[in-house]
Amino acid sequence: MSARIAGVIGWPVGHSLSPRIHGYWLRSLKIDAAYAALPAPPEDFSRAIEGLRRAGFAGLNVTLPHKHAAFAIAETLDDAARATGAVNLLLFRHGRVEGRNTDVEGLRASLVEEFGADIVNGAIAVVLGAGGAARAAAVALDRLGAKEIRFANRNPGRARTLAADLQPHLKAALVAIPWTEGTSAIEDAVLLVNATSAGMQGGPALDVSLETLPSGAAVYDVVYTPLETGLVRRAKARGLRAATGLGMLLNQAAPSFAAFYGVAPSITPELRHALAQALSP
Ligand code: NDP
């Protein structure tokens, strides 16, 4: 078999950690293959996909701002992609373009690793945000058995749209709440997930108080730059369990790698350490 090639397509894409993650696995598993970072502006996306497919790529990870365009291009979809309306993995197989969403599994697996499989089972979770990451969080929390998921977003209309779009796909009750009611909405929650981009390095901080979260609750921040976000620092200072989104990133990459190269990789402490170093100032 000739060497396989895959990559990540985005705009911009230079900051992506995916080449580092997949490169680590290719080297450690001694697989003769490549993984490239592929910048493509939105207006070139569909032509780029067609060109890469014809050039013999096994598939592509898809990052901002293309996850919805990838959903539209895909000829088949898995359940997670169908529910979220977003595709972060395109596979070119059997003459077809397959669309999958591994962000859902990435977050589900990371929550289990960090807080245990029962973290939201039969309980209430609050998600901040209403973009792609929030949609992935809705499906992941539903798969973990959440009874109710409350969404608070700066732009309240987007939270209402998210709840209406996803409710037919999920068992959990989805409730849109005003951003200003976030403090009271977390009083009876077991988990708070930040799925906004607030708190990212160089951007505005996340303006949310944790004072009303119950003492047994946990906090998960999908943001992973910086390695320890302000939200996670504040949660730990209150004695709460808290984690950033590096585990989500690694756990969405693993099924992508298996689909591209046919081998399930391991998320080793050495890999986590290498990424933590790459993210350290
Ligand atoms: P989107 O652009 O789809 O959504 C961004 C969200 O953040 C919106 O809900 C937006 O609210 C909100 N937001 C932005 N700035 C602020 C602010 N200052 N205060 C409050 N809310 C704000 O992005 P994604 O959902 O795709 O990504 C969100 C974050 O998740 C990013 O940081 C991304 O890197 C991260 N992510 C991490 C992954 C991982 O593997 N760990 C995977 C995917 C994403 P509004 O609608 O009001 O604009």
Tab-separated table of C-alpha atoms and ligand atoms in Angstrom:
chain	number	residue	atom	x	y	z
A	1	MET	CA	0.000	0.000	0.000
A	2	SER	CA	1.337	3.490	-0.777
A	3	ALA	CA	1.944	5.941	2.081
A	4	ARG	CA	-1.279	7.538	3.296
A	5	ILE	CA	-1.707	11.266	3.569
A	6	ALA	CA	-4.189	13.265	5.615
A	7	GLY	CA	-4.290	16.711	7.180
A	8	VAL	CA	-6.198	19.505	8.862
A	9	ILE	CA	-7.898	22.215	6.819
A	10	GLY	CA	-8.765	25.596	8.357
A	11	TRP	CA	-8.356	29.372	7.999
A	12	PRO	CA	-6.073	30.160	9.684
A	13	VAL	CA	-4.572	26.781	10.544
A	14	GLY	CA	-0.976	27.579	11.513
A	15	HIS	CA	-1.827	27.490	15.252
A	16	SER	CA	-3.410	23.998	15.053
A	17	LEU	CA	-1.931	21.330	17.321
A	18	SER	CA	-3.285	18.523	15.118
A	19	PRO	CA	-0.086	18.116	13.011
A	20	ARG	CA	1.894	17.761	16.238
A	21	ILE	CA	-0.537	15.158	17.657
A	22	HIS	CA	-0.813	13.070	14.478
A	23	GLY	CA	2.927	13.443	13.785
A	24	TYR	CA	3.694	12.075	17.260
A	25	TRP	CA	1.471	9.039	16.656
A	26	LEU	CA	2.869	8.404	13.149
A	27	ARG	CA	6.415	8.455	14.524
A	28	SER	CA	5.733	6.368	17.605
A	29	LEU	CA	3.747	3.766	15.650
A	30	LYS	CA	6.342	3.813	12.813
A	31	ILE	CA	3.672	4.377	10.168
A	32	ASP	CA	4.913	5.515	6.748
A	33	ALA	CA	2.421	8.337	6.216
A	34	ALA	CA	2.037	12.113	6.441
A	35	TYR	CA	-0.266	14.688	8.072
A	36	ALA	CA	-0.231	18.293	6.840
A	37	ALA	CA	-1.675	21.666	7.870
A	38	LEU	CA	-3.693	23.002	4.915
A	39	PRO	CA	-4.788	26.656	4.939
A	40	ALA	CA	-7.861	27.373	2.801
A	41	PRO	CA	-10.048	30.500	2.885
A	42	PRO	CA	-13.838	29.913	2.936
A	43	GLU	CA	-14.283	30.795	-0.751
A	44	ASP	CA	-11.796	28.050	-1.745
A	45	PHE	CA	-13.042	25.349	0.649
A	46	SER	CA	-15.090	23.140	-1.670
A	47	ARG	CA	-12.517	23.343	-4.491
A	48	ALA	CA	-9.729	22.508	-2.028
A	49	ILE	CA	-11.653	19.463	-0.759
A	50	GLU	CA	-12.241	18.198	-4.274
A	51	GLY	CA	-8.564	18.699	-5.182
A	52	LEU	CA	-7.315	16.927	-2.055
A	53	ARG	CA	-9.726	14.043	-2.605
A	54	ARG	CA	-8.501	13.641	-6.199
A	55	ALA	CA	-4.885	13.912	-5.022
A	56	GLY	CA	-5.404	10.741	-2.972
A	57	PHE	CA	-5.812	12.094	0.578
A	58	ALA	CA	-7.348	9.548	2.991
A	59	GLY	CA	-9.310	12.342	4.642
A	60	LEU	CA	-9.138	15.616	6.534
A	61	ASN	CA	-9.777	17.088	9.923
A	62	VAL	CA	-11.796	20.267	9.537
A	63	THR	CA	-11.436	23.241	11.830
A	64	LEU	CA	-12.741	26.820	12.002
A	65	PRO	CA	-14.417	28.255	9.999
A	66	HIS	CA	-15.244	25.240	7.802
A	67	LYS	CA	-17.188	22.793	10.032
A	68	HIS	CA	-20.573	23.816	8.593
A	69	ALA	CA	-19.295	23.846	5.005
A	70	ALA	CA	-17.899	20.341	5.589
A	71	PHE	CA	-21.332	19.251	6.859
A	72	ALA	CA	-22.877	20.553	3.620
A	73	ILE	CA	-20.321	18.767	1.421
A	74	ALA	CA	-20.513	15.363	3.142
A	75	GLU	CA	-22.508	12.686	1.324
A	76	THR	CA	-22.976	10.554	4.452
A	77	LEU	CA	-23.090	11.677	8.111
A	78	ASP	CA	-22.681	9.910	11.447
A	79	ASP	CA	-25.178	10.528	14.282
A	80	ALA	CA	-22.992	13.124	15.999
A	81	ALA	CA	-22.568	15.143	12.789
A	82	ARG	CA	-26.288	14.949	12.049
A	83	ALA	CA	-27.220	16.159	15.539
A	84	THR	CA	-24.652	18.968	15.757
A	85	GLY	CA	-24.874	20.120	12.130
A	86	ALA	CA	-21.062	20.227	12.090
A	87	VAL	CA	-18.375	17.969	10.610
A	88	ASN	CA	-14.768	17.960	11.859
A	89	LEU	CA	-13.682	14.807	10.007
A	90	LEU	CA	-14.057	14.136	6.275
A	91	LEU	CA	-13.101	10.720	4.914
A	92	PHE	CA	-12.701	9.925	1.232
A	93	ARG	CA	-13.657	6.285	0.910
A	94	HIS	CA	-15.468	4.015	-1.491
A	95	GLY	CA	-15.869	6.943	-3.910
A	96	ARG	CA	-17.821	8.945	-1.315
A	97	VAL	CA	-17.209	11.857	1.063
A	98	GLU	CA	-18.069	10.720	4.615
A	99	GLY	CA	-18.686	13.346	7.319
A	100	ARG	CA	-18.192	12.629	11.016
A	101	ASN	CA	-18.098	14.665	14.195
A	102	THR	CA	-15.442	13.451	16.636
A	103	ASP	CA	-15.620	16.591	18.848
A	104	VAL	CA	-18.595	14.948	20.576
A	105	GLU	CA	-16.635	11.798	21.408
A	106	GLY	CA	-13.610	13.957	22.268
A	107	LEU	CA	-15.528	15.825	24.947
A	108	ARG	CA	-17.408	12.753	26.200
A	109	ALA	CA	-14.195	10.770	26.634
A	110	SER	CA	-12.379	13.694	28.255
A	111	LEU	CA	-15.202	14.275	30.768
A	112	VAL	CA	-15.092	10.575	31.669
A	113	GLU	CA	-11.290	10.687	32.076
A	114	GLU	CA	-11.409	13.805	34.230
A	115	PHE	CA	-14.545	13.318	36.321
A	116	GLY	CA	-15.804	9.733	35.829
A	117	ALA	CA	-18.544	8.203	33.674
A	118	ASP	CA	-21.358	9.185	36.077
A	119	ILE	CA	-20.515	12.879	36.253
A	120	VAL	CA	-23.836	14.100	34.791
A	121	ASN	CA	-25.902	10.945	34.811
A	122	GLY	CA	-29.497	11.870	35.750
A	123	ALA	CA	-28.340	15.386	36.688
A	124	ILE	CA	-28.260	18.989	35.455
A	125	ALA	CA	-25.404	20.536	33.452
A	126	VAL	CA	-24.966	24.143	32.358
A	127	VAL	CA	-23.225	25.001	29.085
A	128	LEU	CA	-21.983	28.509	28.319
A	129	GLY	CA	-22.053	29.280	24.592
A	130	ALA	CA	-24.141	28.342	21.584
A	131	GLY	CA	-21.597	27.786	18.807
A	132	GLY	CA	-20.072	24.582	17.457
A	133	ALA	CA	-18.427	23.566	20.726
A	134	ALA	CA	-21.709	24.061	22.625
A	135	ARG	CA	-23.525	21.847	20.111
A	136	ALA	CA	-20.881	19.146	20.585
A	137	ALA	CA	-21.256	19.553	24.364
A	138	ALA	CA	-25.037	19.060	24.136
A	139	VAL	CA	-24.644	15.702	22.390
A	140	ALA	CA	-21.761	14.583	24.631
A	141	LEU	CA	-23.697	15.414	27.827
A	142	ASP	CA	-26.791	13.688	26.475
A	143	ARG	CA	-24.688	10.568	25.812
A	144	LEU	CA	-23.508	10.725	29.426
A	145	GLY	CA	-27.138	10.611	30.588
A	146	ALA	CA	-27.727	14.257	31.589
A	147	LYS	CA	-31.340	14.904	32.640
A	148	GLU	CA	-31.316	18.595	31.739
A	149	ILE	CA	-28.836	20.798	29.885
A	150	ARG	CA	-29.130	24.578	30.247
A	151	PHE	CA	-27.536	26.852	27.658
A	152	ALA	CA	-26.588	30.456	28.371
A	153	ASN	CA	-25.191	32.508	25.528
A	154	ARG	CA	-24.223	36.161	25.204
A	155	ASN	CA	-26.520	36.353	22.169
A	156	PRO	CA	-29.656	34.692	23.637
A	157	GLY	CA	-31.287	33.956	20.271
A	158	ARG	CA	-28.465	31.525	19.389
A	159	ALA	CA	-29.058	29.533	22.604
A	160	ARG	CA	-32.764	29.246	21.761
A	161	THR	CA	-31.953	28.111	18.212
A	162	LEU	CA	-29.474	25.546	19.524
A	163	ALA	CA	-32.029	24.084	21.962
A	164	ALA	CA	-34.735	23.916	19.266
A	165	ASP	CA	-32.371	22.387	16.658
A	166	LEU	CA	-30.920	19.709	18.910
A	167	GLN	CA	-33.930	18.729	21.032
A	168	PRO	CA	-35.348	16.295	18.423
A	169	HIS	CA	-32.024	14.393	18.451
A	170	LEU	CA	-31.512	14.155	22.236
A	171	LYS	CA	-33.188	12.642	25.321
A	172	ALA	CA	-32.063	15.341	27.792
A	173	ALA	CA	-34.291	18.396	28.215
A	174	LEU	CA	-32.544	21.363	26.549
A	175	VAL	CA	-33.290	24.763	28.054
A	176	ALA	CA	-32.092	28.155	26.831
A	177	ILE	CA	-31.563	30.621	29.680
A	178	PRO	CA	-30.572	34.293	29.606
A	179	TRP	CA	-26.825	34.963	30.093
A	180	THR	CA	-27.677	37.106	33.132
A	181	GLU	CA	-29.381	34.137	34.833
A	182	GLY	CA	-26.269	31.958	34.627
A	183	THR	CA	-25.498	32.473	38.302
A	184	SER	CA	-28.834	31.105	39.502
A	185	ALA	CA	-28.904	28.399	36.803
A	186	ILE	CA	-25.725	26.786	38.178
A	187	GLU	CA	-27.054	26.502	41.766
A	188	ASP	CA	-28.327	22.946	41.240
A	189	ALA	CA	-25.890	21.870	38.498
A	190	VAL	CA	-23.239	19.157	38.822
A	191	LEU	CA	-21.188	20.382	35.874
A	192	LEU	CA	-20.437	23.719	34.207
A	193	VAL	CA	-18.950	23.592	30.693
A	194	ASN	CA	-17.477	26.701	29.128
A	195	ALA	CA	-18.031	26.256	25.384
A	196	THR	CA	-17.430	29.912	24.510
A	197	SER	CA	-14.135	31.198	23.180
A	198	ALA	CA	-13.894	33.657	26.105
A	199	GLY	CA	-10.775	33.092	28.197
A	200	MET	CA	-8.575	32.224	25.206
A	201	GLN	CA	-5.061	33.615	25.262
A	202	GLY	CA	-5.077	37.211	24.071
A	203	GLY	CA	-8.887	37.465	24.177
A	204	PRO	CA	-11.419	38.757	26.702
A	205	ALA	CA	-11.833	36.886	30.001
A	206	LEU	CA	-14.946	34.846	30.759
A	207	ASP	CA	-17.137	37.043	32.921
A	208	VAL	CA	-19.018	34.418	34.967
A	209	SER	CA	-19.112	33.968	38.748
A	210	LEU	CA	-18.641	30.466	40.167
A	211	GLU	CA	-19.806	31.374	43.677
A	212	THR	CA	-23.187	29.666	43.384
A	213	LEU	CA	-21.879	26.346	41.988
A	214	PRO	CA	-22.402	23.532	44.537
A	215	SER	CA	-19.179	22.414	46.241
A	216	GLY	CA	-19.313	18.938	44.628
A	217	ALA	CA	-19.677	20.323	41.101
A	218	ALA	CA	-17.040	20.170	38.370
A	219	VAL	CA	-15.956	22.713	35.748
A	220	TYR	CA	-14.772	21.899	32.221
A	221	ASP	CA	-13.341	24.554	29.919
A	222	VAL	CA	-13.144	23.581	26.219
A	223	VAL	CA	-10.541	26.327	25.827
A	224	TYR	CA	-6.968	25.012	26.175
A	225	THR	CA	-4.851	28.077	25.408
A	226	PRO	CA	-3.618	28.982	27.987
A	227	LEU	CA	-3.074	25.521	29.425
A	228	GLU	CA	-4.747	26.630	32.662
A	229	THR	CA	-7.514	29.106	31.882
A	230	GLY	CA	-8.745	31.770	34.287
A	231	LEU	CA	-11.985	29.805	34.739
A	232	VAL	CA	-10.143	26.625	35.719
A	233	ARG	CA	-7.878	28.561	38.070
A	234	ARG	CA	-10.896	30.146	39.773
A	235	ALA	CA	-12.674	26.784	40.030
A	236	LYS	CA	-9.631	25.120	41.607
A	237	ALA	CA	-9.244	28.043	44.015
A	238	ARG	CA	-12.801	27.277	45.171
A	239	GLY	CA	-11.822	23.613	45.673
A	240	LEU	CA	-13.815	22.371	42.660
A	241	ARG	CA	-12.627	19.712	40.221
A	242	ALA	CA	-11.712	21.432	36.954
A	243	ALA	CA	-10.087	20.675	33.587
A	244	THR	CA	-9.271	22.452	30.327
A	245	GLY	CA	-9.978	21.178	26.809
A	246	LEU	CA	-6.645	19.542	25.965
A	247	GLY	CA	-8.168	16.127	26.710
A	248	MET	CA	-11.055	16.919	24.342
A	249	LEU	CA	-8.569	17.830	21.619
A	250	LEU	CA	-6.630	14.574	22.079
A	251	ASN	CA	-9.759	12.439	22.267
A	252	GLN	CA	-11.216	13.924	19.071
A	253	ALA	CA	-7.888	13.329	17.311
A	254	ALA	CA	-7.651	9.633	18.251
A	255	PRO	CA	-10.682	8.397	16.242
A	256	SER	CA	-9.601	10.622	13.320
A	257	PHE	CA	-6.161	8.995	13.316
A	258	ALA	CA	-7.707	5.511	13.442
A	259	ALA	CA	-9.919	6.388	10.460
A	260	PHE	CA	-7.023	7.824	8.393
A	261	TYR	CA	-4.333	5.253	9.104
A	262	GLY	CA	-6.182	2.132	10.339
A	263	VAL	CA	-4.494	1.955	13.771
A	264	ALA	CA	-5.986	3.110	17.102
A	265	PRO	CA	-3.389	5.363	18.813
A	266	SER	CA	-2.725	5.802	22.551
A	267	ILE	CA	-2.969	9.090	24.384
A	268	THR	CA	0.219	8.752	26.402
A	269	PRO	CA	1.526	10.929	29.252
A	270	GLU	CA	4.493	11.705	26.957
A	271	LEU	CA	2.146	13.144	24.292
A	272	ARG	CA	0.244	15.203	26.871
A	273	HIS	CA	3.557	16.490	28.188
A	274	ALA	CA	4.765	17.445	24.680
A	275	LEU	CA	1.560	19.406	24.020
A	276	ALA	CA	1.680	21.078	27.411
A	277	GLN	CA	5.227	22.192	26.601
A	278	ALA	CA	4.147	23.470	23.184
A	279	LEU	CA	1.425	25.533	24.883
A	280	SER	CA	3.654	26.873	27.643
A	281	PRO	CA	4.824	30.453	27.203
B	1	NDP	P1	-18.099	29.614	17.665
B	1	NDP	O1	-17.541	30.801	16.967
B	1	NDP	O2	-19.016	28.683	16.963
B	1	NDP	O3	-18.834	30.107	19.018
B	1	NDP	C1	-18.197	31.001	19.898
B	1	NDP	C2	-19.038	31.133	21.150
B	1	NDP	O4	-18.331	31.915	22.100
B	1	NDP	C3	-20.388	31.822	20.935
B	1	NDP	O5	-21.347	31.208	21.770
B	1	NDP	C4	-20.089	33.265	21.376
B	1	NDP	O6	-21.225	33.962	21.821
B	1	NDP	C5	-19.176	32.996	22.540
B	1	NDP	N1	-18.334	34.128	22.924
B	1	NDP	C6	-17.300	34.672	22.221
B	1	NDP	N2	-16.722	35.660	22.919
B	1	NDP	C7	-17.398	35.764	24.097
B	1	NDP	C8	-17.285	36.612	25.236
B	1	NDP	N3	-16.330	37.548	25.315
B	1	NDP	N4	-18.134	36.412	26.280
B	1	NDP	C9	-19.088	35.453	26.206
B	1	NDP	N5	-19.260	34.640	25.151
B	1	NDP	C10	-18.419	34.791	24.101
B	1	NDP	O7	-16.804	28.805	18.193
B	1	NDP	P2	-16.722	27.267	18.632
B	1	NDP	O8	-17.956	26.910	19.375
B	1	NDP	O9	-16.330	26.425	17.483
B	1	NDP	O10	-15.469	27.306	19.613
B	1	NDP	C11	-15.586	27.856	20.908
B	1	NDP	C12	-14.292	27.547	21.670
B	1	NDP	O11	-14.152	26.149	21.806
B	1	NDP	C13	-13.021	28.033	20.965
B	1	NDP	O12	-12.150	28.583	21.944
B	1	NDP	C14	-12.422	26.775	20.396
B	1	NDP	O13	-11.001	26.833	20.298
B	1	NDP	C15	-12.853	25.754	21.456
B	1	NDP	N6	-12.893	24.400	20.957
B	1	NDP	C16	-12.134	23.467	21.598
B	1	NDP	C17	-12.138	22.162	21.159
B	1	NDP	C18	-11.269	21.183	21.870
B	1	NDP	O14	-10.987	20.116	21.299
B	1	NDP	N7	-10.864	21.437	23.107
B	1	NDP	C19	-12.935	21.721	20.009
B	1	NDP	C20	-13.752	22.778	19.425
B	1	NDP	C21	-13.706	24.070	19.887
B	1	NDP	P3	-22.129	34.816	20.773
B	1	NDP	O15	-23.003	33.818	20.080
B	1	NDP	O16	-22.892	35.726	21.661
B	1	NDP	O17	-21.172	35.503	19.842
